[in-house]
mmCIF file of C-alpha atoms in Angstrom:
data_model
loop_
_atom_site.group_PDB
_atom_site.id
_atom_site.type_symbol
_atom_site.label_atom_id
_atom_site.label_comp_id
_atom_site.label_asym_id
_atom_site.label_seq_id
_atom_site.Cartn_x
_atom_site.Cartn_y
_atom_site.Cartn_z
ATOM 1 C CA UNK K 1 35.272 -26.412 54.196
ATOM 2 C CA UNK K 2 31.722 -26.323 53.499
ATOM 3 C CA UNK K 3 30.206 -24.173 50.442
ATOM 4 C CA UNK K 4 26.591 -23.302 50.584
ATOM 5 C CA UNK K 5 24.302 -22.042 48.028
ATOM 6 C CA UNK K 6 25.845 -20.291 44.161
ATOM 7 C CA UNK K 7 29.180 -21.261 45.815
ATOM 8 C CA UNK K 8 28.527 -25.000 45.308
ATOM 9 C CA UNK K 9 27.731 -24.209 41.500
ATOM 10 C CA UNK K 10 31.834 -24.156 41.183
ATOM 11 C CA UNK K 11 31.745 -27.634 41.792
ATOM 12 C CA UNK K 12 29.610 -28.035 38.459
ATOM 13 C CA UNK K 13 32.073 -26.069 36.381
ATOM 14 C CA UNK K 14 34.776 -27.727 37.909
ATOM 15 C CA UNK K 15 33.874 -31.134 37.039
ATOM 16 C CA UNK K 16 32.589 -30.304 33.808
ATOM 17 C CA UNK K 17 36.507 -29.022 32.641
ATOM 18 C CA UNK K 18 37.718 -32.000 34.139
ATOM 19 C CA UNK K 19 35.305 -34.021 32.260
ATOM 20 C CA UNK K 20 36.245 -32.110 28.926
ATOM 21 C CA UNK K 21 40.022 -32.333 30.033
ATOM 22 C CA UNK K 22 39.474 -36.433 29.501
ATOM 23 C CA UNK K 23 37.487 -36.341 26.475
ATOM 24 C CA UNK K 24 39.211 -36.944 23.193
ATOM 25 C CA UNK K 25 39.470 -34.025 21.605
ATOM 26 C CA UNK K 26 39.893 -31.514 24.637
ATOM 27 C CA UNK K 27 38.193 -28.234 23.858
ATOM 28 C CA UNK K 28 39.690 -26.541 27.127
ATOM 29 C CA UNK K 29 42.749 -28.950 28.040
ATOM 30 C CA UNK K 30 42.283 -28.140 31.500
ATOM 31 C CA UNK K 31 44.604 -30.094 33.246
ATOM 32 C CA UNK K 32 44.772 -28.443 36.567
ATOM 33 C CA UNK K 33 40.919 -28.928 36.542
ATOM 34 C CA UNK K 34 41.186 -32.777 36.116
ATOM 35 C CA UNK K 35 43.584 -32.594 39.161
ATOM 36 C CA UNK K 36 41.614 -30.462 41.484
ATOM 37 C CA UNK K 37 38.624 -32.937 41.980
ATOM 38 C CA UNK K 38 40.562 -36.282 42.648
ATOM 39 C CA UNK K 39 41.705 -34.183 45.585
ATOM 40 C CA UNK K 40 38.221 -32.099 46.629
ATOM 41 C CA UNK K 41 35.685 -34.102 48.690
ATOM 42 C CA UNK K 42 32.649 -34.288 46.377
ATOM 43 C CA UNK K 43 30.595 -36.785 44.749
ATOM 44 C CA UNK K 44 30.861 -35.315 41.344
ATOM 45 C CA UNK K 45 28.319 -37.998 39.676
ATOM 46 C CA UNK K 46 24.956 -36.318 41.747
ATOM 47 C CA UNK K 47 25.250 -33.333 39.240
ATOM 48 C CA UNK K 48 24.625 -35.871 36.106
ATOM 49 C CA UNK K 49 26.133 -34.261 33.685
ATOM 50 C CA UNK K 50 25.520 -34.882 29.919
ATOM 51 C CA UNK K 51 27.884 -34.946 27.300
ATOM 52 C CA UNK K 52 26.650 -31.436 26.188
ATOM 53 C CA UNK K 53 26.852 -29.685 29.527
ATOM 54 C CA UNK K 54 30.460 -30.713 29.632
ATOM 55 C CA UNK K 55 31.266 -29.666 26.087
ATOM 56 C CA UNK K 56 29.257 -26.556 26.239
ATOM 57 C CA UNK K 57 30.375 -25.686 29.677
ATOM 58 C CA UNK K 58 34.373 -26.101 28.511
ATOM 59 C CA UNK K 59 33.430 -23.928 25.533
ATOM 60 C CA UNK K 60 32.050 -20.996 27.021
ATOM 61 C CA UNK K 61 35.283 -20.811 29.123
ATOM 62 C CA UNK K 62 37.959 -21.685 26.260
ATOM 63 C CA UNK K 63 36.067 -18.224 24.527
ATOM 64 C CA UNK K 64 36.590 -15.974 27.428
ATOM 65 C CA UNK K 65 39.727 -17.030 27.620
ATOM 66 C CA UNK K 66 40.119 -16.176 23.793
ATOM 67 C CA UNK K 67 39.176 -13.669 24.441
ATOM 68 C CA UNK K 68 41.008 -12.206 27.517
ATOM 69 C CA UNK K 69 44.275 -13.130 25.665
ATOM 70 C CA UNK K 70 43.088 -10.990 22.713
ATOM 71 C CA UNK K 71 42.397 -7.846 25.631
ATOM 72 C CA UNK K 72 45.387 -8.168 27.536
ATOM 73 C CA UNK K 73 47.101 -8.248 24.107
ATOM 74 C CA UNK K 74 45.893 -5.258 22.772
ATOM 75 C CA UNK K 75 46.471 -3.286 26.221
ATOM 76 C CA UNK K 76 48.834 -5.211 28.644
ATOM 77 C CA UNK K 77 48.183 -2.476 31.253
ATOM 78 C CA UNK K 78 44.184 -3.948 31.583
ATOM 79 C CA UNK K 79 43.174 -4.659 35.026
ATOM 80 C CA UNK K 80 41.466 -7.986 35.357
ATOM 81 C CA UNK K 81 38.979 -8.384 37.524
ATOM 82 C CA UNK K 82 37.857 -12.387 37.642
ATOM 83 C CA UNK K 83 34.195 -12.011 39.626
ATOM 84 C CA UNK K 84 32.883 -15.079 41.166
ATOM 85 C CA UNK K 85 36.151 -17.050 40.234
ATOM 86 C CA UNK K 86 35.685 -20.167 42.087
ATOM 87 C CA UNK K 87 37.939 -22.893 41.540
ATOM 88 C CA UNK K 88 38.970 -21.569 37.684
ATOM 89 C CA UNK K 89 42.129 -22.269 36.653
ATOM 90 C CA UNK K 90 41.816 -19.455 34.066
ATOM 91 C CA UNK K 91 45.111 -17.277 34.689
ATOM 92 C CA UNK K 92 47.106 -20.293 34.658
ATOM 93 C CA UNK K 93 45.013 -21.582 31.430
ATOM 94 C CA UNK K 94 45.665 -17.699 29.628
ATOM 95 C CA UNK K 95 49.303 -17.348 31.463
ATOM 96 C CA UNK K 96 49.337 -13.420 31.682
ATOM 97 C CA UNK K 97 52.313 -11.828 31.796
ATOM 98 C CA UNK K 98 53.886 -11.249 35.126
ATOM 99 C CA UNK K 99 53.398 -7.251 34.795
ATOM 100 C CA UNK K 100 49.009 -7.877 34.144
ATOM 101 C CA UNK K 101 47.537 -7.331 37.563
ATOM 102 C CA UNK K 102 44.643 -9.885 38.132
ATOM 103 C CA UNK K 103 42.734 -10.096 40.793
ATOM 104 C CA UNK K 104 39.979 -13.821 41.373
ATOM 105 C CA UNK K 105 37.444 -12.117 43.416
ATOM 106 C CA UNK K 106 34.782 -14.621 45.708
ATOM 107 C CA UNK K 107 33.284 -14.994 48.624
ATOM 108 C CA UNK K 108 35.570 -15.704 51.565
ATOM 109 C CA UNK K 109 35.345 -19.485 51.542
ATOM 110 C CA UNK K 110 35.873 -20.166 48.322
ATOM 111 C CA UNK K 111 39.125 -17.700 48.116
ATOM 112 C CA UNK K 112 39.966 -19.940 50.842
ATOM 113 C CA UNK K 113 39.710 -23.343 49.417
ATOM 114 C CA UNK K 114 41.452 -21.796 46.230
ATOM 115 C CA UNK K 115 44.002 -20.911 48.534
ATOM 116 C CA UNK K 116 44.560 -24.062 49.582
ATOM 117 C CA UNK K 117 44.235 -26.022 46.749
ATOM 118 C CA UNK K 118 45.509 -24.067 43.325
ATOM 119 C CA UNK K 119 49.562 -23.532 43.057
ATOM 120 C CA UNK K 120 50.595 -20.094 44.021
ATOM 121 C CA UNK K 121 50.686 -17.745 40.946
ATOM 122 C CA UNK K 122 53.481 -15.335 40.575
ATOM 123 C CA UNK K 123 53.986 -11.358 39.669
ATOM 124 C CA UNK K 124 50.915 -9.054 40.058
ATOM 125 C CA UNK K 125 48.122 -11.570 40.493
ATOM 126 C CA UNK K 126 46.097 -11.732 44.130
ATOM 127 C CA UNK K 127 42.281 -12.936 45.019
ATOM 128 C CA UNK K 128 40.471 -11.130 46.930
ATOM 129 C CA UNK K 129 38.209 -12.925 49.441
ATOM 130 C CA UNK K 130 34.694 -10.637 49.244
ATOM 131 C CA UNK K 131 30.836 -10.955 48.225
ATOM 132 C CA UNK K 132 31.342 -9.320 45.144
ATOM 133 C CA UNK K 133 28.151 -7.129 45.965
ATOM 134 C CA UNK K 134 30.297 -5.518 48.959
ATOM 135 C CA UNK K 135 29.904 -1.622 48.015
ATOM 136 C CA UNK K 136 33.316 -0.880 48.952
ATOM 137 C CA UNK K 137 35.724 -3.417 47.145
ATOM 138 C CA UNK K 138 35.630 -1.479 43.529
ATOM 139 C CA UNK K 139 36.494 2.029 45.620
ATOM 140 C CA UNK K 140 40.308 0.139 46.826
ATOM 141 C CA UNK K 141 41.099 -0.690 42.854
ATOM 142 C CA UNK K 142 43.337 1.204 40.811
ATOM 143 C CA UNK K 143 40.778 3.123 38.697
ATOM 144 C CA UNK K 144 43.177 5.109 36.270
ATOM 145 C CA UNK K 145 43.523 1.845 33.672
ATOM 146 C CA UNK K 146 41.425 0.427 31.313
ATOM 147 C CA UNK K 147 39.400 -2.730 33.317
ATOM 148 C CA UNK K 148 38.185 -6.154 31.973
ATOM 149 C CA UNK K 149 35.463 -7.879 33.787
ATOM 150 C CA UNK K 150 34.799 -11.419 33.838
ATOM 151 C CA UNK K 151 31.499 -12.241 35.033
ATOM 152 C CA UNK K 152 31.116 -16.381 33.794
ATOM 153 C CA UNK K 153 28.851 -17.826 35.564
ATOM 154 C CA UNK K 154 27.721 -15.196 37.854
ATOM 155 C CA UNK K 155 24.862 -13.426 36.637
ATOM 156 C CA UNK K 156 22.475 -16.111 36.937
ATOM 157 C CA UNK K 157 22.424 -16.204 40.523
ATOM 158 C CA UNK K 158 22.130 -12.581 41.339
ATOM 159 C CA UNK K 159 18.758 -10.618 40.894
ATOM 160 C CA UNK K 160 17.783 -7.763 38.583
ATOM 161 C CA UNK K 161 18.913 -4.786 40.476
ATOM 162 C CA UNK K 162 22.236 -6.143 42.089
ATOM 163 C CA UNK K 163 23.238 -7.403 38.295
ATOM 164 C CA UNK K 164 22.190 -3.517 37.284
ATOM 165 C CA UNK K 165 24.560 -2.051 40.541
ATOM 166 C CA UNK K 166 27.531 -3.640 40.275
ATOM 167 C CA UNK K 167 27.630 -3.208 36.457
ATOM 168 C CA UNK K 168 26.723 0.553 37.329
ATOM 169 C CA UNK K 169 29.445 0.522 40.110
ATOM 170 C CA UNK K 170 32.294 -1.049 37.660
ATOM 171 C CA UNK K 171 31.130 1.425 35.038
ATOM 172 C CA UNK K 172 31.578 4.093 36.860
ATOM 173 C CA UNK K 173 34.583 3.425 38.596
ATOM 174 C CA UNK K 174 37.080 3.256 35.576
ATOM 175 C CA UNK K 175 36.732 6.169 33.254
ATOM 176 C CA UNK K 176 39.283 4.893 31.026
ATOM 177 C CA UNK K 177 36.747 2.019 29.839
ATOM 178 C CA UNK K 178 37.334 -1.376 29.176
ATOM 179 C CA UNK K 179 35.433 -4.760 28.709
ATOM 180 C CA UNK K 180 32.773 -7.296 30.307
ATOM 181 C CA UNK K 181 32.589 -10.713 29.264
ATOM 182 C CA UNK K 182 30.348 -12.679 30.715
ATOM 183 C CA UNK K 183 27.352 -15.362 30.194
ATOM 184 C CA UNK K 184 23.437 -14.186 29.807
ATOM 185 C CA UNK K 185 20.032 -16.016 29.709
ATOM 186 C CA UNK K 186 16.583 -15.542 28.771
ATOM 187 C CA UNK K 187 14.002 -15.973 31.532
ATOM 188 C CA UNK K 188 12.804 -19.501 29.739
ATOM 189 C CA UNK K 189 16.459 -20.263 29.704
ATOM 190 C CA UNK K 190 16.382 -19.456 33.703
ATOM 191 C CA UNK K 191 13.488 -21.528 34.428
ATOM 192 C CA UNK K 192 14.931 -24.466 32.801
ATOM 193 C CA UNK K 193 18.270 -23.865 34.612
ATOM 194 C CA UNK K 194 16.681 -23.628 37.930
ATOM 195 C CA UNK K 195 14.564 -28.013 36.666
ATOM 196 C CA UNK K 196 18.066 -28.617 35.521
ATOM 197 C CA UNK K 197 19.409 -31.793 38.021
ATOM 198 C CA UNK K 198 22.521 -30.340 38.135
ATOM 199 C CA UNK K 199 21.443 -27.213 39.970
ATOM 200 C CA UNK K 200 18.863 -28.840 41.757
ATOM 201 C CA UNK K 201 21.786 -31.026 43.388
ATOM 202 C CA UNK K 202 23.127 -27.492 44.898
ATOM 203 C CA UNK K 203 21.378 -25.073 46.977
ATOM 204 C CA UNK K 204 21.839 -22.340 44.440
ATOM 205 C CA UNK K 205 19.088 -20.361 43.911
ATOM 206 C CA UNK K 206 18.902 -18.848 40.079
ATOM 207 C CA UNK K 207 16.967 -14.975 38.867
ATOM 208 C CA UNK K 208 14.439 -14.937 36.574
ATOM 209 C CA UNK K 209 15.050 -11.770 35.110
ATOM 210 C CA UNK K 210 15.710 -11.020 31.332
ATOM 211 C CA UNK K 211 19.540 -11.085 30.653
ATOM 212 C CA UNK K 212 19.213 -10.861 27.225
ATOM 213 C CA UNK K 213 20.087 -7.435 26.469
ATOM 214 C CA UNK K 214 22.680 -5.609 29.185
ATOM 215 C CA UNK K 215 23.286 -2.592 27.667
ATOM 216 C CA UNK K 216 20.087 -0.799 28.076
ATOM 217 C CA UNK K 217 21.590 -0.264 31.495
ATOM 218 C CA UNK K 218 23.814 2.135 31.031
ATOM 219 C CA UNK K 219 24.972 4.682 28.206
ATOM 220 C CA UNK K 220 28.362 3.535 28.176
ATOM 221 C CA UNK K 221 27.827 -0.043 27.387
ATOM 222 C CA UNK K 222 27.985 -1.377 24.038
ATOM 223 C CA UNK K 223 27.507 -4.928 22.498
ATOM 224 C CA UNK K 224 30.655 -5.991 20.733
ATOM 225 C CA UNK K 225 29.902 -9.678 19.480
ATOM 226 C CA UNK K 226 29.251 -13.140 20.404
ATOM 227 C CA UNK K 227 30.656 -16.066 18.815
ATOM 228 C CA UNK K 228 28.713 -18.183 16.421
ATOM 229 C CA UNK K 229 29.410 -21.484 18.475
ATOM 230 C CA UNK K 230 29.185 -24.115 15.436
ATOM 231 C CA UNK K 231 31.865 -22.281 13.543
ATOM 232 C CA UNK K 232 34.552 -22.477 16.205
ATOM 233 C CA UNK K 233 37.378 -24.498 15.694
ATOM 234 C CA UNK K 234 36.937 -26.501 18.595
ATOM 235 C CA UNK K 235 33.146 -27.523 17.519
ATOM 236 C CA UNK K 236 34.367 -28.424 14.574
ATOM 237 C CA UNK K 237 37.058 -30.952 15.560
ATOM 238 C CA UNK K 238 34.535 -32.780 17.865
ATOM 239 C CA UNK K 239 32.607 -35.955 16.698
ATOM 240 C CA UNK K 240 30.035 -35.602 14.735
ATOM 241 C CA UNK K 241 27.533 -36.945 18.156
ATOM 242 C CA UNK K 242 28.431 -33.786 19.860
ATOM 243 C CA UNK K 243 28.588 -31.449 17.175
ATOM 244 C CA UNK K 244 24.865 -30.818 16.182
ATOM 245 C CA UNK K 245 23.790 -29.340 19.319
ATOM 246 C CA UNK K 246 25.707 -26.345 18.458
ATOM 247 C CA UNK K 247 24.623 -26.351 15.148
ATOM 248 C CA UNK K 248 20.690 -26.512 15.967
ATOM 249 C CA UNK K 249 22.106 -23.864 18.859
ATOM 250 C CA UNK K 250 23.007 -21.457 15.874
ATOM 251 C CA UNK K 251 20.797 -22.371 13.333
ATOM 252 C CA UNK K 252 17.523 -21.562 15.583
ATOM 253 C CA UNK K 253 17.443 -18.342 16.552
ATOM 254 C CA UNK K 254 15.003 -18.850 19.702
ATOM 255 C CA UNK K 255 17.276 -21.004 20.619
ATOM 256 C CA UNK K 256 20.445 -19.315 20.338
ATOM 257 C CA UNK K 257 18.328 -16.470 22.360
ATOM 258 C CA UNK K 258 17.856 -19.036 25.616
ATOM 259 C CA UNK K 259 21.994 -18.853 26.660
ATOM 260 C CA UNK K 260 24.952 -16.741 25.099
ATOM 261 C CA UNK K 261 28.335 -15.765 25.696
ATOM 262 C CA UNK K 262 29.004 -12.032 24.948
ATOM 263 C CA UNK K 263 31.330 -9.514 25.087
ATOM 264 C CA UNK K 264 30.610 -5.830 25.359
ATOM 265 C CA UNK K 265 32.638 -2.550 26.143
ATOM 266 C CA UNK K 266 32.088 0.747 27.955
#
C-alpha cells in the first residue's frame, strides 16, 4: 500500500518510537512500535534520524499520553478523537477503559494499513478512514459529551485557514467542552522542518504559518500549560549526552518558542 505526501511522515514517528523503544532508558516503551517496522516495507535509515529527534519525538508522545490518562481520568465519559493517527499505538500505550469511546481518524490508506497491521482493540474503540478536513465527519459524532482532541503531528502540514476550520468546526460541535492537545511551531521552526532530511525524504509538504498562539482563534479556547521538558522525569533519567538539549530547549526562551507541546481547553 503506497502512502503519499503528510501520510509518509507516520513512517518518521514510527521509527523514531521504535528507536526510543531500544534505547536504554525507554522514555515511551513502545513495544508494539518496535514490532510494526520489522514487518512494514520501508527503509527506515533514509530519514537519518539523530539521537534527539528520537528522544524528542518519543517525548512529545509519552506527554500526550500523560496527559490523555489524566482526561479520561477526570471524565471517563470523554470522547477521544485521535486526528491524523497513523500508525500510533497510543490506545494500546494509555489502555482506556473498555466503556471510553475512541475513535483514530486518517486518511483512507493509512486506516487501512492500521487495519492490517495493529491487533484489533476491544470495547468502544473504531478508526475512521477520512481526510480529517471532510466537512461532514464531526456532524456523525456524538456531540452531547465532553471531547478531547489529539492533533500530534498534524498541524504542521495543514495551512492557516484549514488549521483555523477544523478547530472552529470541533469547537463548535461539542458544547459541553473539552480539550486539544496537540504540537505547534513558529514559522522559523517551519522553515527548518521543511531543510530537515527527514522530511525532505517524504513528499510532505509543511505551512509556514505562525502556530504559536491558537487561541486567538476562537473565544472558547484557552491555554492550559505546557510542560517544562528538562524537568520531566523521563529527561532526567536519560544520560547526561542527551539530556542538555532539553535543558538549552528550556533555558532559551527563543528557543523553547521554535516547537512546543500544549494543551488547551474550550
Amino acid at each position: 500500500m503506497r502512502l503519499e505526501g503528510s501520510q509518509e511522515t507516520l513512517l518518521i514517528t514510527l521509527y523514531a518510537k521504535a528507536m526510543d523503544n531500544r534505547a536504554t532508558p525507554s522514555i515511551l516503551r513502545d513495544g508494539l512500535a518496535d514490532d510494526l517496522i520489522r514487518r512494514v516495507d520501508c527503509d527506515f535509515a533514509r530519514f537519518r534520524l539523530r539521537p534527539v529527534d528520537i528522544r524528542g519525538i518519543a517525548l512529545r508522545a509519552r506527554v500526550i499520553d500523560d496527559w490523555t490518562r489524566a482526561a479520561l481520568q477526570a471524565r471517563a465519559d470523554t470522547l477521544v478523537l485521535h486526528l491524523a493517527c497513523g500508525l500510533d499505538s497510543r490506545v494500546f500505550r494509555v489502555e482506556p477503559g473498555v466503556e471510553v469511546d475512541w475513535i483514530d481518524l486518517d486518511f483512507p490508506a493509512v486506516i487501512g494499513l492500521r487495519q492490517e497491521l495493529l491487533p484489533q482493540r476491544a470495547g468502544r474503540y473504531r478508526t475512521l478512514p477520512t481526510n480529517v478536513m471532510e466537512p461532514d465527519w464531526i456532524a456523525r459524532l456524538d456531540h452531547d459529551r465532553p471531547v478531547l482532541v489529539i492533533a500530534e503531528g498534524l498541524f504542521p502540514y495543514l495551512d492557516e485557514y484549514r488549521a483555523r476550520e477544523l478547530i472552529r468546526r470541533l469547537i463548535e460541535a461539542f458544547p459541553q467542552g473539552g480539550q486539544l492537545l496537540c504540537d505547534v511551531y513558529s514559522p522559523l521552526a517551519l522553515r527548518l522542518l521543511r531543510k530537515a532530511p527527514m522530511i525532505r525524504a517524504t513528499q510532505a509538504r509543511i505551512g509556514d504559518w505562525d502556530q504559536t498562539d491558537l487561541s486567538r482563534w476562537h473565544p472558547r479556547l484557552q491555554f492550559v500549560d505546557e510542560p517544562q521538558v528538562s524537568q520531566l522525569p523521563e529527561v532526567a533519567a536519560l544520560p547526561p549526552a542527551q539530556r542538555w538539549p532539553f535543558a538549552l530547549y528550556d533555558r532559551w526562551v527563543w528557543l523553547r518558542r521554535l516547537g512546543r507541546v500544549v494543551r488547551y481547553r474550550f
